[in-house]
Amino acid sequence: MHRRPPRFPAGSLLRPSAGHREPDVCSALLHGRLAADGPGGLAQLRAGLHPHAQRFRLLARRHPRRGPAEPGDDGDRGPQPADDRGLALGRHGAAAHRQRAFSRARQVPGGLLFVSGVLVRNTRPEDFSTITEICRDVYPNTPPWGPKQLQSHLDIFPEGQFAAELDGKVVGMAASLILLWDDYDIQDSWRDITDHGMFTNHDPEGHTLYGAEIIVRRSAQGRGVGKAIYKAREDLVRRLGLWRIRAGARLRDYSGYADRMTAKEYVRRVVRGELVDRTLTFQLRRGFRVVAVIQTYLLNDPASLGYAALIEWLNPDAAGEAQAAAADAASSAFR
């Protein structure tokens, strides 16, 4: 159950199951489930009627389960559709407020790591053009990260953005944000979790570092760059005292097996070592565990058919018994 303010009914915050949950609060305009007035209606959620109403604006998000990509949709990192512009403050207003209040407090010394010849440091504006070039090298059919998105990451959470250098040249990058995980559904898409790649939903009060992206130039793959980036993320989580890292592991090779098995069975066999997925297998070797399979994580991705595995790495210095028990229970379905 969510933390809830006094005198606010708890019934609407209960979730049917741990594996699949409906959105906690639904907008009548977007979901058609709440009346405009009356008990539980939208009138009760308007800012000003309750001192904690702003928190519930964060929960009343548009849900991403939209089915196939719409005509003209140019991928997950592409520009926001016109009808979504300006919604970030409404959907993530509480998180945005906490960014302003706590952004300086979250900064800690660090951000520089040297592992096996790979230098990992925090991203700088002068890296943007190289990052865009790397994106095009690895994903030529997907819109690359743009300067507006990358600058937003630095403005909001500079400590979570990394560039990896090999022989003095940037060959990889990582982008991440902090989330208050209870504000999200286990099946939320990449777009919803990252607010269309802008990270304006970054929440300094969260306990989860969400790995939105790791990319390594093709010519540098297999040289320890990815491992060094993951080590930098783990160090960041330890320094900030966060509970865990979570990320969506794109099922890169699933399309070749989709006619023979479900995505969940595919993930189960990858976890058992019976199959190799070029993305998920690498992350499992880094100590991650699978806690769920997401059905519509990506748009326009023929390789994964939109599927991803939700993976988790627990920080042994901060995660409590409750977090460890929950992770064990969720990952048991894939053993």
CSV table of C-alpha atoms in Angstrom, one decimal, residues 85-328:
chain,number,residue,atom,x,y,z
A,85,ARG,CA,3.9,18.6,-24.1
A,86,GLY,CA,3.5,20.4,-20.9
A,87,LEU,CA,2.1,17.4,-19.0
A,88,ALA,CA,5.2,16.7,-17.1
A,89,LEU,CA,4.5,19.2,-14.3
A,90,GLY,CA,1.0,17.9,-13.8
A,91,ARG,CA,1.9,14.2,-13.8
A,92,HIS,CA,5.1,14.5,-11.8
A,93,GLY,CA,4.5,17.8,-9.9
A,94,ALA,CA,5.5,16.4,-6.5
A,95,ALA,CA,8.7,14.9,-7.9
A,96,ALA,CA,9.6,18.2,-9.6
A,97,HIS,CA,9.0,20.0,-6.3
A,98,ARG,CA,11.4,17.7,-4.5
A,99,GLN,CA,14.0,18.1,-7.2
A,100,ARG,CA,14.1,21.8,-6.4
A,101,ALA,CA,14.2,21.2,-2.7
A,102,PHE,CA,16.8,18.4,-2.6
A,103,SER,CA,18.9,18.5,-5.8
A,104,ARG,CA,21.9,20.1,-4.1
A,105,ALA,CA,21.6,17.8,-1.1
A,106,ARG,CA,21.8,14.8,-3.3
A,107,GLN,CA,25.2,15.8,-4.7
A,108,VAL,CA,28.1,13.8,-3.3
A,109,PRO,CA,31.8,13.6,-4.0
A,110,GLY,CA,32.7,11.1,-6.7
A,111,GLY,CA,31.7,10.5,-10.3
A,112,LEU,CA,35.2,9.4,-11.4
A,113,LEU,CA,36.2,5.7,-11.8
A,114,PHE,CA,39.0,3.9,-13.5
A,115,VAL,CA,38.5,0.2,-14.2
A,116,SER,CA,40.8,-1.9,-16.4
A,117,GLY,CA,41.8,1.0,-18.7
A,118,VAL,CA,38.3,2.5,-18.9
A,119,LEU,CA,37.7,5.9,-17.4
A,120,VAL,CA,34.1,6.5,-16.2
A,121,ARG,CA,33.1,10.1,-15.3
A,122,ASN,CA,30.1,12.3,-15.2
A,123,THR,CA,28.7,13.4,-18.6
A,124,ARG,CA,29.5,17.0,-19.8
A,125,PRO,CA,27.7,19.1,-22.4
A,126,GLU,CA,30.7,18.8,-24.7
A,127,ASP,CA,30.0,15.0,-24.8
A,128,PHE,CA,26.5,15.4,-26.4
A,129,SER,CA,27.5,15.2,-30.0
A,130,THR,CA,29.6,12.1,-29.4
A,131,ILE,CA,26.8,10.5,-27.5
A,132,THR,CA,24.4,11.2,-30.4
A,133,GLU,CA,27.0,9.6,-32.8
A,134,ILE,CA,27.3,6.5,-30.6
A,135,CYS,CA,23.5,6.1,-30.5
A,136,ARG,CA,23.4,6.2,-34.3
A,137,ASP,CA,26.3,3.7,-34.5
A,138,VAL,CA,24.5,1.2,-32.2
A,139,TYR,CA,20.9,1.8,-33.1
A,140,PRO,CA,20.8,3.2,-36.6
A,141,ASN,CA,17.0,2.9,-36.9
A,142,THR,CA,16.2,4.6,-33.6
A,143,PRO,CA,16.2,8.3,-32.9
A,144,PRO,CA,19.3,9.1,-30.8
A,145,TRP,CA,19.4,11.0,-27.6
A,146,GLY,CA,19.2,14.7,-28.4
A,147,PRO,CA,20.9,17.7,-26.8
A,148,LYS,CA,17.6,18.8,-25.2
A,149,GLN,CA,17.1,15.5,-23.4
A,150,LEU,CA,20.8,15.2,-22.4
A,151,GLN,CA,20.9,18.7,-21.0
A,152,SER,CA,17.7,18.0,-19.0
A,153,HIS,CA,19.5,15.0,-17.5
A,154,LEU,CA,22.4,17.2,-16.4
A,155,ASP,CA,20.1,19.9,-15.1
A,156,ILE,CA,18.1,17.5,-13.0
A,157,PHE,CA,20.5,14.7,-11.9
A,158,PRO,CA,24.1,15.3,-13.1
A,159,GLU,CA,25.5,12.6,-10.7
A,160,GLY,CA,23.5,9.9,-12.5
A,161,GLN,CA,24.9,10.6,-16.0
A,162,PHE,CA,28.1,8.9,-17.1
A,163,ALA,CA,30.5,9.0,-20.1
A,164,ALA,CA,33.1,6.2,-20.5
A,165,GLU,CA,36.4,6.9,-22.1
A,166,LEU,CA,38.8,4.4,-23.7
A,167,ASP,CA,42.2,5.6,-25.0
A,168,GLY,CA,41.0,9.2,-24.3
A,169,LYS,CA,37.9,9.0,-26.4
A,170,VAL,CA,34.2,8.7,-25.3
A,171,VAL,CA,33.0,5.3,-26.3
A,172,GLY,CA,30.0,4.8,-24.0
A,173,MET,CA,27.4,6.5,-21.9
A,174,ALA,CA,24.8,5.8,-19.2
A,175,ALA,CA,21.7,7.8,-18.2
A,176,SER,CA,19.8,7.2,-15.0
A,177,LEU,CA,17.3,8.8,-12.6
A,178,ILE,CA,16.0,8.2,-9.1
A,179,LEU,CA,12.4,7.0,-8.7
A,180,LEU,CA,10.0,6.6,-5.8
A,181,TRP,CA,9.0,3.1,-7.1
A,182,ASP,CA,5.6,3.0,-5.4
A,183,ASP,CA,4.4,5.7,-7.8
A,184,TYR,CA,4.8,3.3,-10.8
A,185,ASP,CA,3.2,0.2,-12.2
A,186,ILE,CA,5.3,-2.9,-12.8
A,187,GLN,CA,4.2,-2.8,-16.5
A,188,ASP,CA,5.0,0.8,-17.1
A,189,SER,CA,6.8,1.6,-20.4
A,190,TRP,CA,10.2,3.2,-20.9
A,191,ARG,CA,8.5,6.4,-21.9
A,192,ASP,CA,6.4,6.6,-18.8
A,193,ILE,CA,9.2,5.7,-16.4
A,194,THR,CA,11.6,8.3,-18.0
A,195,ASP,CA,8.9,10.9,-18.9
A,196,HIS,CA,9.8,10.6,-22.6
A,197,GLY,CA,13.5,10.6,-21.9
A,198,MET,CA,13.5,14.0,-20.2
A,199,PHE,CA,13.8,12.6,-16.6
A,200,THR,CA,11.6,15.4,-15.2
A,201,ASN,CA,10.0,12.7,-13.0
A,202,HIS,CA,13.3,12.2,-11.1
A,203,ASP,CA,12.5,12.1,-7.4
A,204,PRO,CA,15.2,12.8,-4.9
A,205,GLU,CA,13.2,11.1,-2.2
A,206,GLY,CA,13.2,7.8,-4.0
A,207,HIS,CA,15.2,4.7,-3.1
A,208,THR,CA,15.6,3.3,-6.6
A,209,LEU,CA,18.2,4.2,-9.3
A,210,TYR,CA,16.6,3.5,-12.6
A,211,GLY,CA,19.0,2.7,-15.4
A,212,ALA,CA,17.4,4.3,-18.5
A,213,GLU,CA,20.2,3.7,-20.9
A,214,ILE,CA,23.6,2.2,-21.4
A,215,ILE,CA,25.2,2.3,-24.8
A,216,VAL,CA,28.7,1.3,-25.9
A,217,ARG,CA,30.2,2.0,-29.4
A,218,ARG,CA,30.3,-1.2,-31.5
A,219,SER,CA,34.1,-1.0,-31.9
A,220,ALA,CA,34.6,-0.8,-28.1
A,221,GLN,CA,32.3,-3.6,-27.1
A,222,GLY,CA,33.9,-6.6,-25.4
A,223,ARG,CA,36.6,-4.4,-23.9
A,224,GLY,CA,35.1,-4.0,-20.4
A,225,VAL,CA,33.4,-0.6,-21.0
A,226,GLY,CA,29.9,-1.9,-20.0
A,227,LYS,CA,31.3,-3.5,-16.9
A,228,ALA,CA,33.0,-0.3,-15.9
A,229,ILE,CA,29.8,1.7,-16.4
A,230,TYR,CA,27.8,-0.8,-14.2
A,231,LYS,CA,30.5,-0.5,-11.5
A,232,ALA,CA,30.1,3.3,-11.6
A,233,ARG,CA,26.3,2.9,-11.1
A,234,GLU,CA,26.8,0.5,-8.2
A,235,ASP,CA,29.2,2.9,-6.6
A,236,LEU,CA,26.7,5.8,-7.0
A,237,VAL,CA,24.0,3.8,-5.4
A,238,ARG,CA,26.2,2.9,-2.4
A,239,ARG,CA,27.3,6.6,-2.0
A,240,LEU,CA,23.7,7.8,-2.1
A,241,GLY,CA,22.4,5.1,0.2
A,242,LEU,CA,19.8,3.9,-2.3
A,243,TRP,CA,18.2,0.5,-2.0
A,244,ARG,CA,18.7,-0.8,-5.5
A,245,ILE,CA,19.2,-0.4,-9.2
A,246,ARG,CA,16.3,-1.3,-11.5
A,247,ALA,CA,16.2,-1.3,-15.3
A,248,GLY,CA,14.4,-2.7,-18.2
A,249,ALA,CA,16.5,-5.3,-20.0
A,250,ARG,CA,15.5,-5.2,-23.6
A,251,LEU,CA,15.0,-8.8,-24.8
A,252,ARG,CA,17.2,-8.3,-27.7
A,253,ASP,CA,17.0,-11.8,-29.2
A,254,TYR,CA,13.4,-12.7,-28.3
A,255,SER,CA,12.0,-12.3,-31.8
A,256,GLY,CA,13.9,-15.4,-32.9
A,257,TYR,CA,12.0,-17.5,-30.4
A,258,ALA,CA,8.6,-15.8,-30.2
A,259,ASP,CA,6.9,-18.4,-32.4
A,260,ARG,CA,8.0,-21.1,-30.0
A,261,MET,CA,7.6,-19.7,-26.5
A,262,THR,CA,6.2,-16.8,-24.5
A,263,ALA,CA,8.4,-14.0,-23.4
A,264,LYS,CA,8.2,-15.2,-19.8
A,265,GLU,CA,9.3,-18.7,-20.8
A,266,TYR,CA,12.1,-17.2,-22.9
A,267,VAL,CA,13.3,-15.1,-19.9
A,268,ARG,CA,13.1,-18.2,-17.6
A,269,ARG,CA,15.3,-20.2,-20.0
A,270,VAL,CA,17.8,-17.3,-20.2
A,271,VAL,CA,18.0,-17.1,-16.4
A,272,ARG,CA,18.6,-20.9,-16.3
A,273,GLY,CA,21.4,-20.6,-18.8
A,274,GLU,CA,19.6,-22.6,-21.5
A,275,LEU,CA,19.5,-19.7,-23.9
A,276,VAL,CA,21.6,-16.6,-24.4
A,277,ASP,CA,20.2,-13.1,-24.8
A,278,ARG,CA,22.9,-10.6,-25.7
A,279,THR,CA,21.4,-8.0,-23.3
A,280,LEU,CA,19.9,-9.9,-20.5
A,281,THR,CA,22.6,-12.5,-20.1
A,282,PHE,CA,25.2,-9.8,-19.7
A,283,GLN,CA,23.2,-8.1,-17.0
A,284,LEU,CA,22.6,-11.4,-15.1
A,285,ARG,CA,26.3,-11.9,-15.0
A,286,ARG,CA,26.6,-8.5,-13.4
A,287,GLY,CA,24.5,-9.8,-10.4
A,288,PHE,CA,21.0,-8.6,-11.5
A,289,ARG,CA,17.9,-10.7,-11.0
A,290,VAL,CA,14.7,-10.7,-13.0
A,291,VAL,CA,11.6,-9.6,-11.1
A,292,ALA,CA,9.1,-9.3,-14.0
A,293,VAL,CA,8.5,-9.3,-17.7
A,294,ILE,CA,7.2,-6.1,-19.2
A,295,GLN,CA,5.0,-6.5,-22.3
A,296,THR,CA,5.0,-3.0,-23.9
A,297,TYR,CA,8.3,-1.5,-22.6
A,298,LEU,CA,9.5,-0.3,-26.0
A,299,LEU,CA,7.8,0.9,-29.2
A,300,ASN,CA,9.0,0.1,-32.8
A,301,ASP,CA,11.5,-2.6,-31.7
A,302,PRO,CA,11.2,-5.6,-33.9
A,303,ALA,CA,14.1,-7.4,-32.1
A,304,SER,CA,12.4,-7.5,-28.7
A,305,LEU,CA,8.8,-7.2,-30.0
A,306,GLY,CA,8.5,-4.5,-27.2
A,307,TYR,CA,9.3,-6.9,-24.4
A,308,ALA,CA,11.8,-6.3,-21.6
A,309,ALA,CA,12.8,-8.0,-18.3
A,310,LEU,CA,12.6,-5.8,-15.3
A,311,ILE,CA,15.9,-6.5,-13.5
A,312,GLU,CA,17.1,-5.5,-10.1
A,313,TRP,CA,20.4,-5.2,-8.2
A,314,LEU,CA,20.1,-4.8,-4.4
A,315,ASN,CA,22.5,-2.6,-2.5
A,316,PRO,CA,23.7,-4.8,0.4
A,317,ASP,CA,24.6,-1.8,2.4
A,318,ALA,CA,21.1,-0.2,2.3
A,319,ALA,CA,18.4,-2.7,1.3
A,320,GLY,CA,16.5,-4.1,4.3
A,321,GLU,CA,15.1,-7.5,4.9
A,322,ALA,CA,11.7,-6.4,3.3
A,323,GLN,CA,13.4,-5.4,0.1
A,324,ALA,CA,15.4,-8.6,-0.1
A,325,ALA,CA,12.4,-10.8,0.7
A,326,ALA,CA,10.3,-9.1,-2.0
A,327,ALA,CA,13.1,-9.5,-4.6
A,328,ASP,CA,13.5,-13.2,-3.7
